[in-house]
Coordinates of C-alpha atoms in Angstrom, one line a residue:
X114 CA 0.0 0.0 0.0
X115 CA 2.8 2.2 0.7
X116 CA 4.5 1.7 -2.5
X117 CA 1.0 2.2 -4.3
X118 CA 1.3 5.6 -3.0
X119 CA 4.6 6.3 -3.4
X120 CA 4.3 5.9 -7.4
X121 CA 1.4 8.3 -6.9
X122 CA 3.1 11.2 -5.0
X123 CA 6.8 10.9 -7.4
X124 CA 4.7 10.9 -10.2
X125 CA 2.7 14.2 -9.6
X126 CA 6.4 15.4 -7.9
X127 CA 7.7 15.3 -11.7
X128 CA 5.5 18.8 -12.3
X129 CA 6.2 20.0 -8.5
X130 CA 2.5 19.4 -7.8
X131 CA 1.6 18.2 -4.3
X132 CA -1.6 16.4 -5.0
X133 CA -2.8 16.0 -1.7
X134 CA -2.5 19.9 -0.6
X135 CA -5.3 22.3 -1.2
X136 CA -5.2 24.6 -3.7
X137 CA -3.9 27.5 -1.7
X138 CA -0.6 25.2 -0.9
X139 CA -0.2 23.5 -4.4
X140 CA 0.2 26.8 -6.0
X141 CA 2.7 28.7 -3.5
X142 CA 5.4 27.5 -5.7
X143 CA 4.5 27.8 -9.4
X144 CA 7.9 28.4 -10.4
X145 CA 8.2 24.9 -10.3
X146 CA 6.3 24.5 -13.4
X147 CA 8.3 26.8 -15.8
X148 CA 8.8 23.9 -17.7
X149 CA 5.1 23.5 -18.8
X150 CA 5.2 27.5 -18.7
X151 CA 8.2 27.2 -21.2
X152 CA 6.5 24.8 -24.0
X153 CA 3.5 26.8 -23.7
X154 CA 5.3 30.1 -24.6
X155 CA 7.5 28.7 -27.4
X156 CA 4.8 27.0 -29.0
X157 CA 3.7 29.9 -31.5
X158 CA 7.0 29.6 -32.6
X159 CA 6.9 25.9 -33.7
X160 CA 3.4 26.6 -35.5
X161 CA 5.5 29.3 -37.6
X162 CA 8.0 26.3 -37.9
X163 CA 5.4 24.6 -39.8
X164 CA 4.0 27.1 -41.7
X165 CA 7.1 28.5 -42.9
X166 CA 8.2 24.6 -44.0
X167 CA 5.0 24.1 -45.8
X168 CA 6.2 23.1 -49.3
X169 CA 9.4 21.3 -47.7
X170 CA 7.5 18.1 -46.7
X171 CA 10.9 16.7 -44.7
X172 CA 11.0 19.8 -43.0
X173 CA 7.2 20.2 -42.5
X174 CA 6.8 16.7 -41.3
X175 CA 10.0 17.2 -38.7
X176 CA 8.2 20.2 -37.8
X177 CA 4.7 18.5 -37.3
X178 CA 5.9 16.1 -35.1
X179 CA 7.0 18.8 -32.5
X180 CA 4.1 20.7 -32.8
X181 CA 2.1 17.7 -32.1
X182 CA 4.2 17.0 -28.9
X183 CA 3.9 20.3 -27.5
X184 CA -0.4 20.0 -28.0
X185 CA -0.1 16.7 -26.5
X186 CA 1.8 17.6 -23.5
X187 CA 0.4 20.8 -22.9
X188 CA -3.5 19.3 -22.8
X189 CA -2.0 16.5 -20.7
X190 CA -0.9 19.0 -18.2
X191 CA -4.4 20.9 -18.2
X192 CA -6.0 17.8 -17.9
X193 CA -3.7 17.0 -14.9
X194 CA -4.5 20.6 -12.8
X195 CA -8.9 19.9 -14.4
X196 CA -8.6 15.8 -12.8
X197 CA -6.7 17.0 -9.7
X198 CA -9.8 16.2 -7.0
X199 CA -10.7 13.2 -9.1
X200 CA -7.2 11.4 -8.5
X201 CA -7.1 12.4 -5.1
X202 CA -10.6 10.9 -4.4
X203 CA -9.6 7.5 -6.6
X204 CA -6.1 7.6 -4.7
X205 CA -8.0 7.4 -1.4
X206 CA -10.7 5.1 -2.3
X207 CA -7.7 3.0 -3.5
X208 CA -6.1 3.1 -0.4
X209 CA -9.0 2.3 1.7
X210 CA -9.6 -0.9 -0.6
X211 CA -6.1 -1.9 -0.7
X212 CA -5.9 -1.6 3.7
X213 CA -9.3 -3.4 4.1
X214 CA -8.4 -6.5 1.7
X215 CA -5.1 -6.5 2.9
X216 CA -6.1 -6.9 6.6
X217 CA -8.5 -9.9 5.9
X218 CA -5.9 -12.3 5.2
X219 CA -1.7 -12.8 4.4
X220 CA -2.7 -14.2 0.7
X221 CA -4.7 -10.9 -0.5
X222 CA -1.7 -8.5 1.0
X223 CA 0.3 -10.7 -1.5
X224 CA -1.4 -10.2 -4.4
X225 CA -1.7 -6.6 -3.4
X226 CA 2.4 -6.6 -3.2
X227 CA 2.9 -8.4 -6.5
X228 CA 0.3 -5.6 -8.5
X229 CA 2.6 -2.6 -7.1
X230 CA 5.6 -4.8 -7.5
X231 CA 4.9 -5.0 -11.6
X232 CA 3.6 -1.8 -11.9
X233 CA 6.6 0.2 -9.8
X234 CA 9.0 -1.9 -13.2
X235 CA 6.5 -1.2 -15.7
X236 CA 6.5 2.3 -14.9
X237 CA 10.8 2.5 -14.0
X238 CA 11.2 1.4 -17.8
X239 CA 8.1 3.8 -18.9
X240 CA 10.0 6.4 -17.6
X241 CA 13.9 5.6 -18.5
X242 CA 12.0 5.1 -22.2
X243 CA 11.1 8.8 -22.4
X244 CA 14.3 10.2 -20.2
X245 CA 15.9 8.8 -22.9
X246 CA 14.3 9.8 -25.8
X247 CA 14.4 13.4 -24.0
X248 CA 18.0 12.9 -23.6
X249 CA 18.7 12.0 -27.5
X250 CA 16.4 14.9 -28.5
X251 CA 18.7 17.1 -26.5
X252 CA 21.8 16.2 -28.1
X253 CA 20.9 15.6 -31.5
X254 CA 21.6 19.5 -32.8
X255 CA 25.0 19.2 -31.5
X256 CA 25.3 16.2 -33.2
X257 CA 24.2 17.3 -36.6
X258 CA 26.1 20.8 -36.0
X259 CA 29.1 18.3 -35.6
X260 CA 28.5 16.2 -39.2
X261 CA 27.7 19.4 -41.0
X262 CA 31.2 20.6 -39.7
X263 CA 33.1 17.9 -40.2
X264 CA 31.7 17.2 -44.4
X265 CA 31.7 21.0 -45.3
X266 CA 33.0 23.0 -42.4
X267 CA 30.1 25.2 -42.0
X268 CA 27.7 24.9 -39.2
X269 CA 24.0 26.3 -39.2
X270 CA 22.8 26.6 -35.6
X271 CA 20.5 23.6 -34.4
X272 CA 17.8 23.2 -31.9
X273 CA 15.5 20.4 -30.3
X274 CA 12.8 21.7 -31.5
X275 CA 12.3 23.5 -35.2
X276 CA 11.4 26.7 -34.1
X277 CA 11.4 30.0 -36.4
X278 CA 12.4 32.8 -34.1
X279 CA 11.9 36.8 -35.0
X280 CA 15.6 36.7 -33.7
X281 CA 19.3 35.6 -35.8
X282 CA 19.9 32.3 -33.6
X283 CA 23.4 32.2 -35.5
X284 CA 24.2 34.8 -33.1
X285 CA 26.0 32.7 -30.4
X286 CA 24.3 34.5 -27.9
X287 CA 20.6 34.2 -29.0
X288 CA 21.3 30.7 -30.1
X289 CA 22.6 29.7 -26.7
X290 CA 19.4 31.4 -25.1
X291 CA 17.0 29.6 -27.8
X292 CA 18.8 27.0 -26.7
X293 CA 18.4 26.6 -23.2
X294 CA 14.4 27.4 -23.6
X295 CA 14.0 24.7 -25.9
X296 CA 15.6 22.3 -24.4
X297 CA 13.9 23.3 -20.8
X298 CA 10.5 23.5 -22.9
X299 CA 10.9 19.8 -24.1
X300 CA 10.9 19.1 -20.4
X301 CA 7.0 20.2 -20.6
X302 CA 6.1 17.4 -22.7
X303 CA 8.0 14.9 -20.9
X304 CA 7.2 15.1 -17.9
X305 CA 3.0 15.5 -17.8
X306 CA 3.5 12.7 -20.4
X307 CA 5.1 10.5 -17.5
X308 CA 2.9 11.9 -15.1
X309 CA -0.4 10.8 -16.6
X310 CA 0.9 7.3 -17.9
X311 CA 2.2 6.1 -14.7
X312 CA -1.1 7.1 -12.6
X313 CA -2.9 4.9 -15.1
X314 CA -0.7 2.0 -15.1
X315 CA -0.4 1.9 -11.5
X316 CA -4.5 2.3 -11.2
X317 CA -4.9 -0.7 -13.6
X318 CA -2.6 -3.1 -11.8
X319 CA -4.5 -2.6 -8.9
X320 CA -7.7 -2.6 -10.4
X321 CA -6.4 -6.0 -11.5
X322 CA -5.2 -7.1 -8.2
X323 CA -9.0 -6.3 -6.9
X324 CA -10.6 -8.6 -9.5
X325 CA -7.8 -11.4 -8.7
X326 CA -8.8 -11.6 -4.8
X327 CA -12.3 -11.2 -5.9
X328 CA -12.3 -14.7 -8.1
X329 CA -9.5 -16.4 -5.5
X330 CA -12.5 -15.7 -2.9
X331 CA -15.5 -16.8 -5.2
X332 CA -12.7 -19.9 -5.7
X333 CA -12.1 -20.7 -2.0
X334 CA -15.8 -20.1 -0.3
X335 CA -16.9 -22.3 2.0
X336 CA -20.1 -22.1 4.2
X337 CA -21.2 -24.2 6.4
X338 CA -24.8 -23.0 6.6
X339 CA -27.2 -21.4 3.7
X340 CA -26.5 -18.5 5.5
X341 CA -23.4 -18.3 5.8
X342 CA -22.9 -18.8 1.8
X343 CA -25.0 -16.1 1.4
X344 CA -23.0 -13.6 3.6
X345 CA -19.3 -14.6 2.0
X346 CA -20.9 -14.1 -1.6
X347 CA -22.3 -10.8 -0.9
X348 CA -18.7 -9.4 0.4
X349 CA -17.3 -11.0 -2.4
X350 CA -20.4 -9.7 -5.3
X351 CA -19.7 -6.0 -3.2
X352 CA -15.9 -6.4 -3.7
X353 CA -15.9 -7.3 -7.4
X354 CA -18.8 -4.4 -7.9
X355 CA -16.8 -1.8 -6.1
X356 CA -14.4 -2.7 -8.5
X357 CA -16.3 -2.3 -11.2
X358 CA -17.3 1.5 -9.8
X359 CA -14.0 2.4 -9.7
X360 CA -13.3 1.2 -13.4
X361 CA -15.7 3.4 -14.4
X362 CA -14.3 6.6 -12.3
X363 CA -11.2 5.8 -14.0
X364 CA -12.6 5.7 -17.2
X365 CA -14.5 9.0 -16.9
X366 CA -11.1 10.4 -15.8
X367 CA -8.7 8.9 -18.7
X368 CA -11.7 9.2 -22.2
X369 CA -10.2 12.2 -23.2
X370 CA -6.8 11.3 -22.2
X371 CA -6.7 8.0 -24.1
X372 CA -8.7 9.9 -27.7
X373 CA -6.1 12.8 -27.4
X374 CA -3.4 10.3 -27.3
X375 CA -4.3 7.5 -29.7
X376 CA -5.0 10.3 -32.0
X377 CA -1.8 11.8 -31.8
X378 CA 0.0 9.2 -31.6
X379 CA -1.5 8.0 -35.3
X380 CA 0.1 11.0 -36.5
X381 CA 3.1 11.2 -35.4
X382 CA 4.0 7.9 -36.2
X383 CA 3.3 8.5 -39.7
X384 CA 5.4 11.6 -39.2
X385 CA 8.3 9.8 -37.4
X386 CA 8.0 6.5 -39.7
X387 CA 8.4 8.7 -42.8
X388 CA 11.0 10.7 -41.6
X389 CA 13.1 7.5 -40.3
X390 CA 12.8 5.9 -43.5
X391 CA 14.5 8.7 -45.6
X392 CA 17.3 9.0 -42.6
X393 CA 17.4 5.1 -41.7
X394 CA 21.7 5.5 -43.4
X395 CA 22.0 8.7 -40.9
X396 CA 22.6 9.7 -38.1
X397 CA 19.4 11.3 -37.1
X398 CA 18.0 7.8 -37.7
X399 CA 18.9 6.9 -34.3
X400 CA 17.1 9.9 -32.8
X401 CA 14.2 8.8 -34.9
X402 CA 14.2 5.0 -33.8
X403 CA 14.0 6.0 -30.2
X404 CA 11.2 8.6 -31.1
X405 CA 9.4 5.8 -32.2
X406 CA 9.9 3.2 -30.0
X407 CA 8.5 5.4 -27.5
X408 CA 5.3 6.4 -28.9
X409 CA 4.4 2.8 -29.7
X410 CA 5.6 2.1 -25.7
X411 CA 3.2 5.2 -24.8
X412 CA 0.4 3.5 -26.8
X413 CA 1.2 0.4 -25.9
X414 CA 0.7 1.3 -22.1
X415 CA -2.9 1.7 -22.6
X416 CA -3.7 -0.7 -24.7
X417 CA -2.0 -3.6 -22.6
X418 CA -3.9 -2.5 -19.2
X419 CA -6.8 -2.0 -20.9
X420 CA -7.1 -5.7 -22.0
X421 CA -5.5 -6.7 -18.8
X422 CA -8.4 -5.0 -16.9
X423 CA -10.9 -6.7 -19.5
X424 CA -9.7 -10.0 -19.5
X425 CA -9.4 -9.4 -15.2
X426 CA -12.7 -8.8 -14.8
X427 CA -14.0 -11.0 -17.2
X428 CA -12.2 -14.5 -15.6
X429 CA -14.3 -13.7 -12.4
X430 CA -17.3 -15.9 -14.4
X431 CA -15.3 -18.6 -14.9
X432 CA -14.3 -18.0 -10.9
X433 CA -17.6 -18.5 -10.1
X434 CA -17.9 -21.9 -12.6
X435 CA -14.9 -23.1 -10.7
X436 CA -16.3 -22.3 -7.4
X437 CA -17.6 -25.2 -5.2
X438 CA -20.8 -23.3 -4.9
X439 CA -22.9 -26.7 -4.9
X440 CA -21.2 -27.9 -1.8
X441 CA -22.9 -25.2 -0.1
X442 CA -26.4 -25.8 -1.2
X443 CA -29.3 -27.5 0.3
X444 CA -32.6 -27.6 -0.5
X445 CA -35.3 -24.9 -0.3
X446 CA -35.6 -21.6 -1.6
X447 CA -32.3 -20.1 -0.1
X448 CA -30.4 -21.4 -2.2
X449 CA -32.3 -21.0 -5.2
X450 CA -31.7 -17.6 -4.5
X451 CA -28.2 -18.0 -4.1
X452 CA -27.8 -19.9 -7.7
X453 CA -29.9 -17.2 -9.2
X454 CA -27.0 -14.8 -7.3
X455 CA -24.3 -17.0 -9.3
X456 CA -26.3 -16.5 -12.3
X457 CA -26.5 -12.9 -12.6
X458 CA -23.2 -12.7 -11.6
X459 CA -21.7 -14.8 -14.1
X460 CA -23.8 -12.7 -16.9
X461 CA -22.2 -9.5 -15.9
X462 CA -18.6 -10.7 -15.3
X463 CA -18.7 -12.2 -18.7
X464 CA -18.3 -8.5 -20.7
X465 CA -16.0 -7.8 -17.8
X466 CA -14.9 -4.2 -18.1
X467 CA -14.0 -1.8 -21.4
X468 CA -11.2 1.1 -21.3
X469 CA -12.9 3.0 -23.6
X470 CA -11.9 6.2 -25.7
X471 CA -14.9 7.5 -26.3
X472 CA -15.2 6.0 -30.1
X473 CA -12.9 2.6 -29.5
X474 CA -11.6 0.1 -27.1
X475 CA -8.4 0.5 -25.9
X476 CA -7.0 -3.0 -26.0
X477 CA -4.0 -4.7 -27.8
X478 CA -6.8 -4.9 -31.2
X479 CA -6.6 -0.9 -31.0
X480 CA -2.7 -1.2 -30.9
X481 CA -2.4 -3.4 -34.1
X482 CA -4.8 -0.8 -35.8
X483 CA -2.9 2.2 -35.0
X484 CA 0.5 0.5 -36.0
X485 CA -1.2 -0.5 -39.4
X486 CA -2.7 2.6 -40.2
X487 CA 0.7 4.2 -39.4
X488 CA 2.6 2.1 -41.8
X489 CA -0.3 2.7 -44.9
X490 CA 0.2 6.2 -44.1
X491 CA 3.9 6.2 -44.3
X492 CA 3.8 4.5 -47.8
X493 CA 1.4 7.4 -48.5
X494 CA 3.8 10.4 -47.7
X495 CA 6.9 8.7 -49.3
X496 CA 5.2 8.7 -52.6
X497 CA 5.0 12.5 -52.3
X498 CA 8.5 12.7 -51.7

């Protein structure tokens, strides 16, 4: 439980956000936000990037895929401040779930463990994925400055992002100060990025974890009256649909999260997949790789725990099929009520539970459709090159 809320609280610490403070207290130090501050105030500057680059459709497309960045990280961080009181309220209903299952029994406390356990590495390699990519994208201009010097000894200046300035950046002062705001700017699409992706992978797992000590109780009950069957299936029907409530908070929370970014994502991998196959030979190939591995990780983070949570809370039917519900049966009309309990319960289990996007599913079928659709599209822009 502790570790549940510790990947909360050094998430939200990324943006220097307290999200358990009041209002009052999470804004007394705004400064620590420049970053988001930063990509908000050079992005007019990217969208002349692209304008300026129209009939260049290298340029234009390099240029597209920062200025779909910057909108992607800049509504993920108004989304973050607009969902602030909705995590906090999931975070403690979380944590008063995760206490009260964990204090019935050694087993449940386990499975607890194992669901923080996964999601604290899932989101470690989330996060060294886009530290990394942050990292190349950082040193990439000095890298082509250094190629363009070496085959014709002239350098034209270099930034992280293509930005068209009302200033001479071959100025070494003004490109050293473009410099520094670009490169702090690009912090403001990492990190909300990380912020956002990490709350709902650690949600899922233990979302997960809930349905798992649901079915291992369906599994497991015993009763030795009519009575008593009827008790230990209700705390198990109230788990799994408290479960189910809190899917759907999530889900409220995350539908414009998950369009924005499946979207987006569609685009820039047509962007990135074009612009890699012209440089695969270079050395902005490399840059490009990474780029796309971790848009495909970033989709691929929501697609995978949205089928885990589906196929979670789905396999509580086949819980209750495995259950040794007839041992606990007599005759009469309590247990006809009970069977008719099973019954309904097994109907609802068996669509289990959809992360939805508002218009689609977000499952591993989603995933394959967005990598297709890339790939048709990249044929598409190479044969306008």
């Amino acid at each position: 439980m502790d570790s549940f809320l510790q990947v909360q609280k050094s998430t939200i610490a990324l943006l220097g956000f307290d999200l358990f403070s009041d209002d009052r207290e999470m804004w007394k130090r705004p400064y620590r936000a420049i970053n988001v501050f930063g990509i908000a105030a050079i992005f007019p500057f990217i969208l002349a990037a692209v304008l300026h680059n129209w009939m260049n459709i290298m340029q234009l497309a390099d240029a597209m895929v920062a200025l779909l960045i910057t909108i992607l990280g800049l509504f993920k961080f108004s989304m973050i401040l607009h969902l602030r009181r909705d995590f906090k309220r999931l975070i403690d209903k979380f944590r008063l779930l995760m206490s009260n299952e964990a204090d019935q029994g050694k087993e449940y406390a386990e499975i607890l463990d194992a669901a923080n356990g996964q999601d604290q590495r899932m989101c470690t390699l989330f996060r060294t994925c886009f530290l990394l990519a942050w990292a190349l994208n950082s040193v990439l201009p000095f890298v082509r400055m250094g190629f363009s010097y070496w085959q014709t000894g002239h350098v034209e200046p270099e930034l992280p992002f293509p930005c068209l300035f009302p200033w001479d950046i071959h100025i070494i002062r003004n490109y050293a100060l473009s410099f520094v705001w670009s490169a702090f700017a690009s912090t403001g699409v990492v990190l909300p990025a990380v912020s956002l992706d990490t709350i709902f992978c650690s949600f899922t797992s233990n979302l997960c974890a809930f349905f798992k000590i649901a079915q291992y109780k369906v599994v497991r009950f015993r009763g030795r009256s009519l009575k008593e069957s009827q008790a230990t299936l209700n705390q198990v029907f109230a788990l799994y649909q408290t479960s189910l409530e809190m899917c759907n908070d999530l889900n409220q929370c995350y539908q414009p999260i998950i369009c924005a970014q499946f979207f987006i994502s569609s685009l820039q991998l047509c962007m990135l997949g074009y612009l890699f196959s012209i440089t695969f030979a270079q050395t902005e190939g490399v840059y490009y790789a990474s780029f796309i591995a971790t848009i495909i990780i970033q989709a691929y983070i929501y697609c995978y725990c949205g089928e885990n949570l589906k196929t979670e809370s789905a396999l509580f039917e086949w819980a209750i099929y495995d259950s040794p519900w007839h041992e606990s049966l007599g005759a009469g009309g309590a247990s006809t009520s009970i069977c008719r309990s099973l019954l309904i319960s097994m109907m609802r289990a068996h669509r289990g539970f959809r992360i939805t996007g508002y218009f689609f599913e977000a499952n591993m079928e989603a995933f394959s459709s967005i990598v297709r659709t890339a790939m048709s599209y990249i044929t598409m822009l190479r044969s306008f090159s």
